[in-house]
Each structure stands twice: as structure tokens, then as C-alpha cells.
PDB file of C-alpha atoms in Angstrom:
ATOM      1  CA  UNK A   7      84.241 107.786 107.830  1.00  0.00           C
ATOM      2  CA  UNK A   8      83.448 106.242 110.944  1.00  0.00           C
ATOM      3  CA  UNK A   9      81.233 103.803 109.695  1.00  0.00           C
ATOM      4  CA  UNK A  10      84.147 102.753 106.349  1.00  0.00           C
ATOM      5  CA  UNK A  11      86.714 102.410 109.860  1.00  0.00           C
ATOM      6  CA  UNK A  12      84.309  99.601 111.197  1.00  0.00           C
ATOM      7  CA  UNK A  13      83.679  97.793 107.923  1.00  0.00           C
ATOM      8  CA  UNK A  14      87.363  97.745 107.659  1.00  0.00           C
ATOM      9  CA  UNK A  15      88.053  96.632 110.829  1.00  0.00           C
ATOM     10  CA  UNK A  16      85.533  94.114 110.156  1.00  0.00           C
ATOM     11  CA  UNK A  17      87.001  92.849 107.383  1.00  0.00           C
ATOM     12  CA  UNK A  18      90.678  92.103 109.013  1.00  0.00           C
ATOM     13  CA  UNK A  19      89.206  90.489 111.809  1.00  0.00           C
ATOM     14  CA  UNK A  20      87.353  87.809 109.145  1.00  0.00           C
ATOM     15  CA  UNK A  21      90.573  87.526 107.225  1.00  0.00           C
ATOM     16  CA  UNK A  22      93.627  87.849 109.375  1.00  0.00           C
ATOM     17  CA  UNK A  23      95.961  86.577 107.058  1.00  0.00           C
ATOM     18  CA  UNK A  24      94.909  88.630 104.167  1.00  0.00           C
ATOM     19  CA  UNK A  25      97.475  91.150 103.208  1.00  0.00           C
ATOM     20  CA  UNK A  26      96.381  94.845 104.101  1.00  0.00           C
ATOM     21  CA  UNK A  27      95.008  96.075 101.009  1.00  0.00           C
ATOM     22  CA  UNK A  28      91.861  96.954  99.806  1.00  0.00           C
ATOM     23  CA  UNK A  29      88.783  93.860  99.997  1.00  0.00           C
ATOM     24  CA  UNK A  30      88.496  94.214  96.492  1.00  0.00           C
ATOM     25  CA  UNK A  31      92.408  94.393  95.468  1.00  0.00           C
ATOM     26  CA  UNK A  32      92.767  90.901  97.679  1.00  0.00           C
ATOM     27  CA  UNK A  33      89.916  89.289  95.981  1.00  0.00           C
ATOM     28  CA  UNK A  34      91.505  89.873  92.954  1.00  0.00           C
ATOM     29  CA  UNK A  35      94.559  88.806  93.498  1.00  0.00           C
ATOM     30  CA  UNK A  36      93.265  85.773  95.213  1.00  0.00           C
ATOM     31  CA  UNK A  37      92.232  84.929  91.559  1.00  0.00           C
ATOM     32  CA  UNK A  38      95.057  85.956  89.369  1.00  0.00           C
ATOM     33  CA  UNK A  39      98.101  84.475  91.697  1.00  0.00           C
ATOM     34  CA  UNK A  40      99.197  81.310  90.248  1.00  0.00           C
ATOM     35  CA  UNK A  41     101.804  78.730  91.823  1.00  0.00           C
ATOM     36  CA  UNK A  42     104.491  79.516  88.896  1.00  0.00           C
ATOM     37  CA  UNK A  43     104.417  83.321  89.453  1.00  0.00           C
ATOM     38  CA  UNK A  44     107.695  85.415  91.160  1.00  0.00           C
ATOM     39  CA  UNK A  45     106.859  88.067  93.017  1.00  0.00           C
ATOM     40  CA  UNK A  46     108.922  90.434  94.873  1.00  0.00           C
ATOM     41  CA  UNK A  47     107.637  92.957  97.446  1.00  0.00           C
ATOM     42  CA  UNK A  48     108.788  96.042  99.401  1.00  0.00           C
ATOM     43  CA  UNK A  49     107.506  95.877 103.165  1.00  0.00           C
ATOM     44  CA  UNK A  50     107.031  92.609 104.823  1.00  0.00           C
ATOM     45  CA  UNK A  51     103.921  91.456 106.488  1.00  0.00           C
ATOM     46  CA  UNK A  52     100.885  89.700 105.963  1.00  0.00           C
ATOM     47  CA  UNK A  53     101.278  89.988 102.690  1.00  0.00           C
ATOM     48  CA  UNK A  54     104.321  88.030 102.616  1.00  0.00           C
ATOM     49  CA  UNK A  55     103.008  84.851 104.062  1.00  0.00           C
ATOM     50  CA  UNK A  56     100.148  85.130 101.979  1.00  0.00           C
ATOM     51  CA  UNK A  57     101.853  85.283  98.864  1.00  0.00           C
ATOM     52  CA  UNK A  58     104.626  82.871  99.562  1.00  0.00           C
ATOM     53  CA  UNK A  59     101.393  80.593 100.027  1.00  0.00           C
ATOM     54  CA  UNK A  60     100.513  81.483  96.315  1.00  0.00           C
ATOM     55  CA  UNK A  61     103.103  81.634  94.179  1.00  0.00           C
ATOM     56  CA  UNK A  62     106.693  79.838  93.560  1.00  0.00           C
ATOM     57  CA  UNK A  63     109.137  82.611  95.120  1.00  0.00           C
ATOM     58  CA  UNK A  64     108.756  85.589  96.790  1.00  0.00           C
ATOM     59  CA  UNK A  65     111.488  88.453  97.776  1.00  0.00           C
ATOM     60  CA  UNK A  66     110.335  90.693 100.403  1.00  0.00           C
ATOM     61  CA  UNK A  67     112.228  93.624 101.419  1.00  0.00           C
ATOM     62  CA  UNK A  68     112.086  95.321 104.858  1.00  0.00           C
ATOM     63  CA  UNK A  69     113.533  98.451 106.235  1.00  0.00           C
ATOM     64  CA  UNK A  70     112.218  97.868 109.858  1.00  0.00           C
ATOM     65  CA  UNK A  71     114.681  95.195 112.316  1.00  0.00           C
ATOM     66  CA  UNK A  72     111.170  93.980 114.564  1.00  0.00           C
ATOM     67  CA  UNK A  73     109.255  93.627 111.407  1.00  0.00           C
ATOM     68  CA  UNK A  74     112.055  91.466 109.460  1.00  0.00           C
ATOM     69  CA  UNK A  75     112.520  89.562 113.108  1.00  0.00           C
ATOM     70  CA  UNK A  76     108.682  89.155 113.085  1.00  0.00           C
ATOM     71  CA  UNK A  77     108.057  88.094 109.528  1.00  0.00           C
ATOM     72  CA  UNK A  78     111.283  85.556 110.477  1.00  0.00           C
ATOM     73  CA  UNK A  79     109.525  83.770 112.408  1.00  0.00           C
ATOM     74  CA  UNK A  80     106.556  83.672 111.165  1.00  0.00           C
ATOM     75  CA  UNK A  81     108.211  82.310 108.120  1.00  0.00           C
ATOM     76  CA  UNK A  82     109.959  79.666 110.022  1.00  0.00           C
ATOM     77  CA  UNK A  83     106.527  78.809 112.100  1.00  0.00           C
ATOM     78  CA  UNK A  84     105.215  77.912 108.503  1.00  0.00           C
ATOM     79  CA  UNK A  85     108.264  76.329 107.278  1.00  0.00           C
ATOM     80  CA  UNK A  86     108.061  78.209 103.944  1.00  0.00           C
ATOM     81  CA  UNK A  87     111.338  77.654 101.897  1.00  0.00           C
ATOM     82  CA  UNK A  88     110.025  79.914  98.720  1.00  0.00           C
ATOM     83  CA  UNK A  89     110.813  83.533 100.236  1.00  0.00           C
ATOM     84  CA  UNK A  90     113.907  85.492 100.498  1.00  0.00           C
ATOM     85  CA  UNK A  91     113.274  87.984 103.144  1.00  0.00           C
ATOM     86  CA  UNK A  92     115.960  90.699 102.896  1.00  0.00           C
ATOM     87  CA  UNK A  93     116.784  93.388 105.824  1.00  0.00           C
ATOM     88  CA  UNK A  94     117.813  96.813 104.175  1.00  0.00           C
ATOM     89  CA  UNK A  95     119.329  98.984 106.351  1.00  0.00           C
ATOM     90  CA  UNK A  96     119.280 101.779 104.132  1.00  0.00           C
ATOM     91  CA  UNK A  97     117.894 103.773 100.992  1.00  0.00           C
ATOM     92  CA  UNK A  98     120.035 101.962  98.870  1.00  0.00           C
ATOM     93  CA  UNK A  99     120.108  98.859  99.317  1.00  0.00           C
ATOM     94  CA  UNK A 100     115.883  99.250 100.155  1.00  0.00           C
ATOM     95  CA  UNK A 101     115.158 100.645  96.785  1.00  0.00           C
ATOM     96  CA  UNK A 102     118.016  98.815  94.782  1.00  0.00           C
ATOM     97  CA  UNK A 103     117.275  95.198  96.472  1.00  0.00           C
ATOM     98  CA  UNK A 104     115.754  94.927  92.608  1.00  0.00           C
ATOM     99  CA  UNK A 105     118.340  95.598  90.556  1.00  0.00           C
ATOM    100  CA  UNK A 106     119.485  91.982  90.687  1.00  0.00           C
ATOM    101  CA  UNK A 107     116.351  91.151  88.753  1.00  0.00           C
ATOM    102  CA  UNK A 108     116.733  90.960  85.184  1.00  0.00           C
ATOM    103  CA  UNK A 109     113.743  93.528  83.179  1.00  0.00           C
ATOM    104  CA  UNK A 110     110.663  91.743  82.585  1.00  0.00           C
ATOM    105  CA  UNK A 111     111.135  88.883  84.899  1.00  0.00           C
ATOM    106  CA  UNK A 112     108.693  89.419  87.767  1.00  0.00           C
ATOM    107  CA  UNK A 113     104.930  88.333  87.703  1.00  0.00           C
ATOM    108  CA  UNK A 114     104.009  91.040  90.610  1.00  0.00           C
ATOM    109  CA  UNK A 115     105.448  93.645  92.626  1.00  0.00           C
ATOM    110  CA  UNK A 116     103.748  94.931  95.523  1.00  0.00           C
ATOM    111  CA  UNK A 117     104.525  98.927  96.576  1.00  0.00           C
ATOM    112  CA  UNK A 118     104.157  98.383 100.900  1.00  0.00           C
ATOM    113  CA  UNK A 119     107.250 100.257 102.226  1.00  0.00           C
ATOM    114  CA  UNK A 120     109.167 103.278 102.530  1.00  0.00           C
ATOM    115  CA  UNK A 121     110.321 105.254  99.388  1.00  0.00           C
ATOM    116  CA  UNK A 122     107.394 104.243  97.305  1.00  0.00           C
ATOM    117  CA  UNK A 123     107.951 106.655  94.670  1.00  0.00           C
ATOM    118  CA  UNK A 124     111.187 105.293  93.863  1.00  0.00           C
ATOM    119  CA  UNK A 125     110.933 102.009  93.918  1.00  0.00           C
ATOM    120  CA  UNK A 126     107.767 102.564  91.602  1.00  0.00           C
ATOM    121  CA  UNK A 127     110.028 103.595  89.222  1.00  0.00           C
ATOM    122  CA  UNK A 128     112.226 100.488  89.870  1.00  0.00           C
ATOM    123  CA  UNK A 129     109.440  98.475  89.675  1.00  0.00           C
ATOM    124  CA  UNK A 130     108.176  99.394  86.159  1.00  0.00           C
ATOM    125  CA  UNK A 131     110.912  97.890  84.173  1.00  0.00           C
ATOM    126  CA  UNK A 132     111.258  94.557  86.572  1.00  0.00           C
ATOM    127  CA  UNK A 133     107.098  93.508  85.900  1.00  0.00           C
ATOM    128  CA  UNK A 134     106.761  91.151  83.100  1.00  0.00           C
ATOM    129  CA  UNK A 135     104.193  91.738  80.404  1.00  0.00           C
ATOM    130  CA  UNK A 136     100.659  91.139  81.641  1.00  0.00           C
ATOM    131  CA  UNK A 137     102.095  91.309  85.462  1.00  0.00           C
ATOM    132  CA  UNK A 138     101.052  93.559  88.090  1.00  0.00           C
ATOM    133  CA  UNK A 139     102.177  96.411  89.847  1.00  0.00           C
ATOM    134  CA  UNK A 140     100.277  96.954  93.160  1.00  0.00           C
ATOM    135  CA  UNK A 141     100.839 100.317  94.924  1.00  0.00           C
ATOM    136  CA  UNK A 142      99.085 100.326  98.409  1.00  0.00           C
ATOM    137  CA  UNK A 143      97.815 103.528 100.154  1.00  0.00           C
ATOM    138  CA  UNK A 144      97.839 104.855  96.612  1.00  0.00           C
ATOM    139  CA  UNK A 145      95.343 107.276  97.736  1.00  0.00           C
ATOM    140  CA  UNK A 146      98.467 109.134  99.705  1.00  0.00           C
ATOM    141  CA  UNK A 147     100.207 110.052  96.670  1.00  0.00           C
ATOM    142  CA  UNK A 148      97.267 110.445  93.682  1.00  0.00           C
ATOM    143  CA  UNK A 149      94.523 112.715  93.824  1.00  0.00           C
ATOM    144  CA  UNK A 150      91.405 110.175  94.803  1.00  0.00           C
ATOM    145  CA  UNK A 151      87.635 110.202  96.385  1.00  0.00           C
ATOM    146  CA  UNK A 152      88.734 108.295  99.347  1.00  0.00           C
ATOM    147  CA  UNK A 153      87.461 109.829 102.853  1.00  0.00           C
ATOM    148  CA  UNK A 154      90.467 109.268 104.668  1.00  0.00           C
ATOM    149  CA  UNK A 155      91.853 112.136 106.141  1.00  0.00           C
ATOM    150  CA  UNK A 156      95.190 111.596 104.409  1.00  0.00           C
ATOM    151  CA  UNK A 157      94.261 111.263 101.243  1.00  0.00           C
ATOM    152  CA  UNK A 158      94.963 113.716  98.636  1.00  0.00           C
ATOM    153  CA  UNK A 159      91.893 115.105  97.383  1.00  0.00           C
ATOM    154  CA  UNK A 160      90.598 115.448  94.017  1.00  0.00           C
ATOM    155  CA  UNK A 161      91.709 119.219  93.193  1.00  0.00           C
ATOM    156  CA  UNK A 162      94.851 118.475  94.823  1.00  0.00           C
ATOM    157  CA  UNK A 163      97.899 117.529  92.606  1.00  0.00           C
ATOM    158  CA  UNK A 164      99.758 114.418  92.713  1.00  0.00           C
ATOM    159  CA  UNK A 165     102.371 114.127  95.665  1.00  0.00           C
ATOM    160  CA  UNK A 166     105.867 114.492  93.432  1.00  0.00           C
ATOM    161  CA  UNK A 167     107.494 114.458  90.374  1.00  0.00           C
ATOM    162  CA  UNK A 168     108.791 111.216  90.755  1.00  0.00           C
ATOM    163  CA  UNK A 169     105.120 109.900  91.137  1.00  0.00           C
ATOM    164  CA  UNK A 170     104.700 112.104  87.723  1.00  0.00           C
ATOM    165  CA  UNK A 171     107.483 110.397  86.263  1.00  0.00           C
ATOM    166  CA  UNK A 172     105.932 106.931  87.092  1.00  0.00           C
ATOM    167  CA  UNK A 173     102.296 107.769  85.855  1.00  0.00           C
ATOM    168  CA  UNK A 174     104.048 108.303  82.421  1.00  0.00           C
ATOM    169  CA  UNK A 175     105.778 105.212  82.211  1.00  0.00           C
ATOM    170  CA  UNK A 176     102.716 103.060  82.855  1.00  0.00           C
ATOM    171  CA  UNK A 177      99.856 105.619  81.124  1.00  0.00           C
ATOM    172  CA  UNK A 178      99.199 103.146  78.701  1.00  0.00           C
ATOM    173  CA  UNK A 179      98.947 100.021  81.803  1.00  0.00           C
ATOM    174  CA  UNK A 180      95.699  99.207  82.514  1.00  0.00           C
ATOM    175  CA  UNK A 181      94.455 100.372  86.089  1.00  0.00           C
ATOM    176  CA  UNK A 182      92.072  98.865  88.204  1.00  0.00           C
ATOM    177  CA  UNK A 183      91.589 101.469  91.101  1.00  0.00           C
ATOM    178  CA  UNK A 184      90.237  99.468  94.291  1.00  0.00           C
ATOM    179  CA  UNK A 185      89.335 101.633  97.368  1.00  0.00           C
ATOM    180  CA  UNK A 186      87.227 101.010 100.829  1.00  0.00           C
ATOM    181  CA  UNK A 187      86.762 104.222 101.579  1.00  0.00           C
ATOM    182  CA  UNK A 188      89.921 104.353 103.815  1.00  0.00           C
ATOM    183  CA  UNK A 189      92.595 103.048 101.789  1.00  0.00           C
ATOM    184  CA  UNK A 190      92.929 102.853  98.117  1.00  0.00           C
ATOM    185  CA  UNK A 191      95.073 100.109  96.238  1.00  0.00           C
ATOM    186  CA  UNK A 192      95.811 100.450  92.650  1.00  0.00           C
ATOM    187  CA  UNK A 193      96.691  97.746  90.481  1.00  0.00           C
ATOM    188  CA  UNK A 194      98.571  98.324  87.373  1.00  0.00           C
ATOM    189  CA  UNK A 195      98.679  95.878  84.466  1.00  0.00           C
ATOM    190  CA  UNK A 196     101.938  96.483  82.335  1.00  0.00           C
ATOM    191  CA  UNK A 197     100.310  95.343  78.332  1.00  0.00           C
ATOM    192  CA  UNK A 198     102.769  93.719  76.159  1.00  0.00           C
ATOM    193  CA  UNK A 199     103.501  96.746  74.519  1.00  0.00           C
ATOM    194  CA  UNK A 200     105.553  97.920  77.459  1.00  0.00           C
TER     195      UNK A 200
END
């Protein structure tokens, strides 16, 4: 475990303004982000430069009044006019800050914040066909491998019914399951027959 914390560590020092996901799930993003794609996430950060950088809008939604001051500035520093950075206060306006989306409008949706079971279920209607919906510290709520102490083991079941409720809504997405030992990232692809 010890020796997954340094790699880790390794890799945010050699790419500070990569979002906090898994090596993997970044590289692959890196290559399917395109400069005409939405995207809306829940919890600002590194992420939210980095895809603002990417893509034609972002909407980033943030529970947390230093993080939305932080990410402020940071946006200003850059002068990036394509993100909407929204403080919500509460559960909500948090989880519904994507209900003014129309279904099937957004290219990707990144899963960063609080309530992440809920605004997975939010989120699966809101991806377009052939988007993505990217769930971070997915090894926290699914049964996975991943030697982090907070993981949920294999034997163990998944964390709540909601989650249950989500994993049959996308069972027929493709999922590419990224991991680094420490933190697992899972990236579902919603097929046009969703």
C-alpha cells in the first residue's frame, strides 16, 4: 500500500494540474475531450481548470465556500470565460444544479462531490449518447480489488440502494474500471440505446 501511496504521490507532483483521478482515467480523457464537448461536474478543483481548458463549457458545482473562493480565482488567474462555477449551499440545490439541463445534452459528467449516489442518478439521464459518466473514488461505494483501506472489498456488497438503483440504469453502459491501487475511477459510456 505504501509503495501504490508513493507512486501516487509521484504522479501529482509530475502533473499538478491533472484532475485527481486515476493515471489511467486522465489519460483517457486527455484523448476523448474535444473543444465542442459540455461538461458539467459536481466538486470543483483541478479538474475544473483542466476541463474548462478542453472543452467549450463547463458547470461545476461546489458545496464547500473556500473551495468555490479558491477555484474563483483560479478561474479568474486564467481568465477562462467557458465555466459556470455554482456555490450550493445545500442538498438541493447541490444535487438539482442539473435539472436545468435538458436529457441527453451533456458530453461528460464527472461524480467529485458530496451526495454521489444521487446525483449519479441525476446524471444518467443528462449524458448524451456515447458520453461519459465518471464516478471518482468509485472504489468507496462498489465492491473492488483496490488496497485502500476504504475501499469496499470484494465480498462486501455495494454501499446503497441508490448505488443499486444506478448500476441498473447504466448495466448495459460500457465500463472501463481504472484503479492505482488507491483510488479507483470508473468511466461509464451511456450506448445509444440508452
Amino acid at each position: 500500500y505504501l509503495l501504490y501511496r508513493l507512486r501516487r504521490h509521484l504522479y501529482e507532483l509530475t502533473h499538478a494540474d491533472y484532475p485527481w483521478l486515476t493515471p489511467h482515467a486522465n489519460n483517457i480523457l486527455s484523448r476523448w475531450l474535444r473543444k465542442d464537448h459540455v461538461g458539467f461536474e459536481w466538486g470543483a478543483g483541478r479538474s475544473t481548470l483542466w476541463f474548462a481548458k478542453r472543452c467549450k463549457f463547463l458547470t461545476s458545482v461546489e458545496h464547500d465556500l473556500f473551495w468555490y473562493y479558491r477555484i474563483s480565482r483560479s478561474i479568474r488567474a486564467h481568465k477562462l470565460d467557458n465555466i459556470k462555477l455554482i456555490l450550493a449551499k445545500d442538498k438541493e440545490s447541490y444535487v438539482g444544479a442539473i435539472d436545468n439541463f435538458e436529457d441527453n445534452s451533456i458530453d461528460f459528467i464527472l461524480i467529485d462531490g458530496k451526495y454521489r449516489n444521487e446525483c449519479a442518478l441525476k446524471a444518467v439521464r443528462k449524458v448524451k449518447a456515447g458520453g461519459l459518466l465518471i464516478i471518482d473514488d468509485a472504489n468507496r461505494y462498489f465492491p473492488s480489488p483496490s488496497k485502500n483501506p476504504r475501499s469496499r472489498s470484494l465480498h462486501k456488497k455495494i454501499e446503497t440502494s441508490i448505488w443499486s438503483d444506478f448500476l441498473k440504469l447504466v448495466e448495459k453502459w460500457y465500463c472501463i474500471w481504472t484503479s492505482d491501487m488507491i483510488t479507483d475511477t470508473a468511466i461509464y459510456v451511456k450506448t445509444k440505446s440508452n
